[in-house]
Coordinates of N, CA, C and O and ligand atoms in Angstrom, one line a residue:
X221 N 108.2 95.8 109.7 CA 107.9 95.7 108.2 C 106.6 94.9 108.0 O 106.5 94.0 107.2
X222 N 105.6 95.2 108.8 CA 104.4 94.5 108.8 C 103.6 94.8 107.5 O 102.8 94.0 107.0
X223 N 103.9 96.0 106.9 CA 103.1 96.4 105.7 C 103.9 96.3 104.4 O 103.6 96.9 103.5
X224 N 104.9 95.4 104.4 CA 105.7 95.3 103.2 C 104.9 94.5 102.2 O 104.2 93.6 102.5
X225 N 105.1 94.9 100.9 CA 104.4 94.2 99.8 C 105.3 93.1 99.4 O 106.5 93.3 99.1
X226 N 104.8 91.9 99.4 CA 105.5 90.7 99.0 C 104.8 89.9 98.0 O 103.5 90.0 97.8
X227 N 105.5 89.2 97.2 CA 104.9 88.4 96.1 C 103.9 87.3 96.7 O 104.3 86.7 97.7
X228 N 102.7 87.3 96.1 CA 101.7 86.3 96.6 C 102.2 84.9 96.4 O 101.7 84.0 97.1
X229 N 103.1 84.7 95.5 CA 103.5 83.3 95.2 C 104.7 82.9 95.9 O 104.7 81.8 96.5
X230 N 105.8 83.7 95.9 CA 107.0 83.2 96.5 C 107.4 84.0 97.8 O 108.3 83.6 98.5
X231 N 106.7 85.1 98.0 CA 107.0 85.8 99.2 C 108.1 86.8 99.1 O 108.5 87.5 100.1
X232 N 108.7 86.9 97.9 CA 109.8 87.9 97.7 C 109.3 89.3 97.9 O 108.1 89.6 97.6
X233 N 110.2 90.2 98.3 CA 109.8 91.6 98.5 C 109.5 92.3 97.1 O 110.2 92.0 96.1
X234 N 108.4 93.1 97.1 CA 108.1 93.8 95.8 C 108.4 95.3 95.9 O 107.9 96.1 95.2
X235 N 109.2 95.6 96.9 CA 109.6 97.0 97.2 C 110.2 97.7 96.0 O 110.1 98.9 95.9
X236 N 110.8 96.9 95.1 CA 111.5 97.5 94.0 C 110.5 97.9 92.8 O 110.9 98.6 91.9
X237 N 109.3 97.4 92.9 CA 108.4 97.7 91.9 C 107.7 99.0 92.1 O 107.5 99.4 93.3
X238 N 107.3 99.7 91.0 CA 106.6 101.0 91.2 C 105.1 100.8 91.3 O 104.5 99.9 90.7
X239 N 104.5 101.6 92.2 CA 103.1 101.5 92.3 C 102.4 102.6 91.5 O 103.0 103.7 91.4
X240 N 101.2 102.5 91.0 CA 100.5 101.2 91.1 C 101.0 100.2 90.2 O 101.6 100.5 89.1
X241 N 100.8 98.9 90.5 CA 101.3 97.9 89.6 C 100.6 97.9 88.3 O 99.4 98.1 88.2
X242 N 101.4 97.8 87.2 CA 100.8 97.7 85.9 C 100.5 96.2 85.6 O 100.9 95.4 86.3
X243 N 99.8 96.0 84.5 CA 99.5 94.6 84.1 C 100.7 93.8 83.7 O 100.7 92.6 83.8
X244 N 101.8 94.5 83.3 CA 102.9 93.8 82.8 C 103.9 93.6 84.0 O 104.9 92.9 83.8
X245 N 103.6 94.1 85.1 CA 104.5 94.0 86.3 C 104.6 92.6 86.8 O 103.6 91.9 86.9
X246 N 105.8 92.1 87.0 CA 105.9 90.7 87.5 C 106.9 90.7 88.7 O 107.7 91.6 88.9
X247 N 106.8 89.7 89.5 CA 107.7 89.5 90.6 C 109.1 89.3 90.2 O 109.4 88.5 89.3
X248 N 110.1 90.1 90.7 CA 111.5 90.1 90.3 C 112.1 88.7 90.6 O 113.1 88.3 90.0
X249 N 111.5 88.0 91.5 CA 112.1 86.7 91.9 C 111.5 85.5 91.2 O 112.3 84.7 90.7
X250 N 110.2 85.4 91.0 CA 109.7 84.2 90.4 C 108.9 84.5 89.2 O 108.4 83.6 88.5
X251 N 108.8 85.8 88.8 CA 108.2 86.2 87.5 C 106.7 86.0 87.5 O 106.0 86.0 86.4
X252 N 106.1 85.8 88.6 CA 104.6 85.7 88.7 C 104.0 87.1 88.4 O 104.6 88.1 88.8
X253 N 102.8 87.1 87.8 CA 102.1 88.4 87.6 C 101.8 88.9 89.0 O 101.4 88.2 89.9
X254 N 101.9 90.2 89.2 CA 101.6 90.8 90.5 C 100.2 91.5 90.6 O 99.7 91.7 91.6
X255 N 99.7 91.9 89.4 CA 98.4 92.6 89.4 C 97.3 91.5 89.3 O 96.6 91.3 88.3
X256 N 97.3 90.7 90.3 CA 96.3 89.5 90.3 C 95.5 89.5 91.6 O 95.8 90.2 92.6
X257 N 94.4 88.8 91.6 CA 93.5 88.8 92.7 C 94.2 88.3 94.0 O 93.9 88.8 95.0
X258 N 95.1 87.4 93.8 CA 95.7 86.8 95.0 C 96.6 87.9 95.7 O 96.9 87.7 96.9
X259 N 96.9 88.9 95.0 CA 97.7 90.0 95.6 C 96.9 91.2 96.0 O 97.4 92.2 96.4
X260 N 95.6 91.0 96.0 CA 94.7 92.2 96.2 C 94.1 92.2 97.5 O 93.7 91.2 98.2
X261 N 93.9 93.4 98.0 CA 93.2 93.7 99.3 C 91.9 93.1 99.4 O 91.4 92.7 100.4
X262 N 91.2 93.0 98.2 CA 89.8 92.6 98.3 C 89.6 91.1 98.0 O 88.5 90.6 98.0
X263 N 90.7 90.4 97.8 CA 90.7 89.0 97.6 C 90.2 88.3 98.9 O 90.7 88.5 99.9
X264 N 89.2 87.4 98.7 CA 88.7 86.7 99.9 C 88.1 85.3 99.4 O 87.1 85.2 98.8
X265 N 88.9 84.3 99.7 CA 88.6 82.9 99.3 C 87.2 82.5 99.8 O 86.6 81.5 99.2
X266 N 86.7 83.1 100.8 CA 85.4 82.6 101.4 C 84.2 83.2 100.6 O 83.1 82.7 100.8
X267 N 84.5 84.2 99.8 CA 83.4 84.8 99.0 C 83.1 84.0 97.7 O 84.0 83.3 97.2
X268 N 81.9 84.1 97.2 CA 81.6 83.3 96.0 C 82.5 83.6 94.8 O 82.9 82.8 94.1
X269 N 82.7 84.9 94.6 CA 83.6 85.3 93.5 C 85.0 85.6 94.1 O 85.8 86.2 93.4
X270 N 85.3 85.2 95.3 CA 86.5 85.4 96.0 C 87.0 86.8 96.0 O 88.1 87.2 95.9
X271 N 86.0 87.7 96.1 CA 86.3 89.1 96.1 C 85.3 89.8 97.0 O 84.1 89.5 97.0
X272 N 85.8 90.8 97.8 CA 84.9 91.5 98.7 C 84.2 92.7 98.1 O 83.3 93.3 98.6
X273 N 84.7 93.0 96.9 CA 84.1 94.1 96.1 C 82.9 93.5 95.3 O 82.9 92.3 95.0
X274 N 82.0 94.3 95.0 CA 80.9 93.8 94.1 C 81.3 93.9 92.7 O 81.0 94.9 92.0
X275 N 82.1 92.9 92.2 CA 82.6 93.0 90.9 C 81.5 92.7 89.9 O 80.7 91.9 90.1
X276 N 81.6 93.4 88.8 CA 80.6 93.2 87.7 C 81.1 92.0 86.8 O 80.4 91.1 86.6
X277 N 82.3 92.1 86.4 CA 82.9 91.0 85.7 C 83.8 90.2 86.6 O 84.8 90.7 87.0
X278 N 83.4 89.0 86.8 CA 84.2 88.1 87.7 C 85.6 87.8 87.0 O 85.7 87.5 85.9
X279 N 86.6 88.0 87.9 CA 88.0 87.6 87.4 C 88.1 86.2 87.7 O 88.2 85.8 88.9
X280 N 88.1 85.3 86.7 CA 88.1 83.9 86.9 C 89.5 83.4 87.3 O 89.6 82.5 88.2
X281 N 90.5 83.8 86.7 CA 91.9 83.4 87.0 C 92.5 84.3 88.1 O 92.8 85.4 87.7
X282 N 92.6 83.8 89.3 CA 93.1 84.6 90.4 C 94.6 84.8 90.4 O 95.1 85.5 91.2
X283 N 95.2 84.1 89.5 CA 96.7 84.2 89.5 C 97.3 84.8 88.2 O 98.4 84.7 87.9
X284 N 96.4 85.4 87.4 CA 96.8 86.0 86.1 C 96.5 87.5 86.2 O 95.6 87.9 86.8
X285 N 97.4 88.3 85.5 CA 97.2 89.7 85.5 C 95.8 90.1 85.0 O 95.3 89.5 84.1
X286 N 95.2 91.0 85.7 CA 93.8 91.4 85.3 C 93.6 92.9 85.1 O 94.5 93.7 85.4
X287 N 92.4 93.3 84.7 CA 92.1 94.7 84.4 C 91.2 95.2 85.5 O 90.7 96.3 85.4
X288 N 91.0 94.5 86.6 CA 90.1 94.9 87.6 C 90.4 96.3 88.1 O 91.5 96.6 88.5
X289 N 89.3 97.1 88.1 CA 89.5 98.5 88.6 C 89.6 98.6 90.1 O 90.0 99.7 90.6
X290 N 89.3 97.6 90.8 CA 89.3 97.6 92.2 C 90.7 97.2 92.8 O 90.9 97.3 94.0
X291 N 91.6 96.8 91.9 CA 92.8 96.2 92.4 C 93.6 97.1 93.3 O 93.8 98.3 93.0
X292 N 93.9 96.5 94.5 CA 94.7 97.3 95.5 C 95.6 96.3 96.1 O 95.2 95.3 96.7
X293 N 97.0 96.4 95.9 CA 97.9 95.5 96.4 C 97.8 95.4 97.9 O 97.8 96.4 98.6
X294 N 97.8 94.1 98.4 CA 97.7 93.9 99.8 C 99.0 93.5 100.4 O 99.7 92.5 100.0
X295 N 99.5 94.2 101.5 CA 100.8 93.8 102.1 C 100.7 92.4 102.7 O 99.6 92.1 103.2
X296 N 101.7 91.7 102.6 CA 101.8 90.4 103.2 C 100.9 89.4 102.6 O 100.4 88.5 103.2
X297 N 100.7 89.5 101.3 CA 99.7 88.7 100.5 C 100.2 87.2 100.5 O 99.4 86.3 100.4
X298 N 101.4 87.0 100.7 CA 102.0 85.6 100.6 C 101.3 84.7 101.7 O 100.7 83.7 101.4
X299 N 101.4 85.1 102.9 CA 100.9 84.3 104.0 C 99.4 84.3 104.0 O 98.8 83.3 104.0
X300 N 98.8 85.5 103.9 CA 97.4 85.6 104.0 C 96.6 84.7 103.2 O 95.8 83.9 103.7
X301 N 96.7 84.8 101.9 CA 95.9 83.9 101.0 C 96.3 82.4 101.0 O 95.5 81.6 101.2
X302 N 97.6 82.2 100.9 CA 98.1 80.9 100.6 C 97.8 79.8 101.6 O 97.4 78.7 101.3
X303 N 98.1 80.1 102.8 CA 97.9 79.1 103.9 C 96.5 78.6 103.9 O 96.3 77.4 103.9
X304 N 95.6 79.5 104.0 CA 94.2 79.0 104.0 C 93.8 78.2 102.8 O 93.2 77.1 103.0
X305 N 94.2 78.6 101.7 CA 93.9 77.9 100.5 C 94.5 76.5 100.4 O 93.9 75.5 100.1
X306 N 95.8 76.5 100.9 CA 96.5 75.2 100.9 C 95.9 74.3 101.9 O 95.8 73.1 101.6
X307 N 95.5 74.8 103.0 CA 94.9 74.0 104.0 C 93.6 73.4 103.5 O 93.3 72.2 103.7
X308 N 92.8 74.2 102.9 CA 91.5 73.8 102.4 C 91.7 72.7 101.4 O 91.0 71.7 101.4
X309 N 92.7 72.9 100.5 CA 93.0 71.9 99.5 C 93.4 70.6 100.1 O 92.9 69.5 99.7
X310 N 94.3 70.7 101.1 CA 94.7 69.5 101.8 C 93.6 68.7 102.4 O 93.5 67.5 102.3
X311 N 92.7 69.4 103.0 CA 91.6 68.8 103.7 C 90.7 68.1 102.7 O 90.2 67.0 102.9
X312 N 90.5 68.8 101.5 CA 89.6 68.2 100.5 C 90.3 66.9 100.0 O 89.6 65.9 99.7
X313 N 91.6 67.0 99.8 CA 92.3 65.8 99.2 C 92.2 64.6 100.2 O 92.0 63.5 99.8
X314 N 92.3 65.0 101.5 CA 92.2 63.9 102.5 C 90.8 63.3 102.4 O 90.6 62.1 102.5
X315 N 89.8 64.2 102.3 CA 88.4 63.8 102.3 C 88.1 62.9 101.1 O 87.4 61.9 101.3
X316 N 88.7 63.2 100.0 CA 88.4 62.4 98.8 C 89.5 61.4 98.4 O 89.6 61.0 97.3
X317 N 90.3 61.1 99.3 CA 91.3 60.1 99.1 C 92.6 60.6 98.6 O 93.6 59.9 98.5
X318 N 92.6 61.9 98.2 CA 93.8 62.6 97.9 C 94.5 62.1 96.6 O 94.0 61.2 95.9
X319 N 95.5 62.9 96.2 CA 96.2 62.5 95.0 C 97.7 62.3 95.4 O 98.4 63.2 95.4
X320 N 98.0 61.2 95.8 CA 99.3 60.9 96.3 C 100.2 60.3 95.3 O 99.8 59.7 94.3
Ligands
LIG250 ZN1 107.4 85.8 93.4

């Protein structure tokens, strides 16, 4: 099941949702919007706009449902994006004294 679609936030299976995801679609487990950058094939935290596509209008909130025409749900989005982002945040917090 390497290509299963899972919630970017909680990792729950999104197999019950119909594709393509509409803007109103949410994770059945945690209610997070699923048509979001964090769930997208083109999401890339290392890019300036965190997107591998040449977006005209930057989607600022990566965790809110968007109208982006490039949206393509990425299998295994939970692990992919989150770990790297969480690690980066941790390191930053360490660097600047953290918020403990
Ligand atoms: Zn979820």
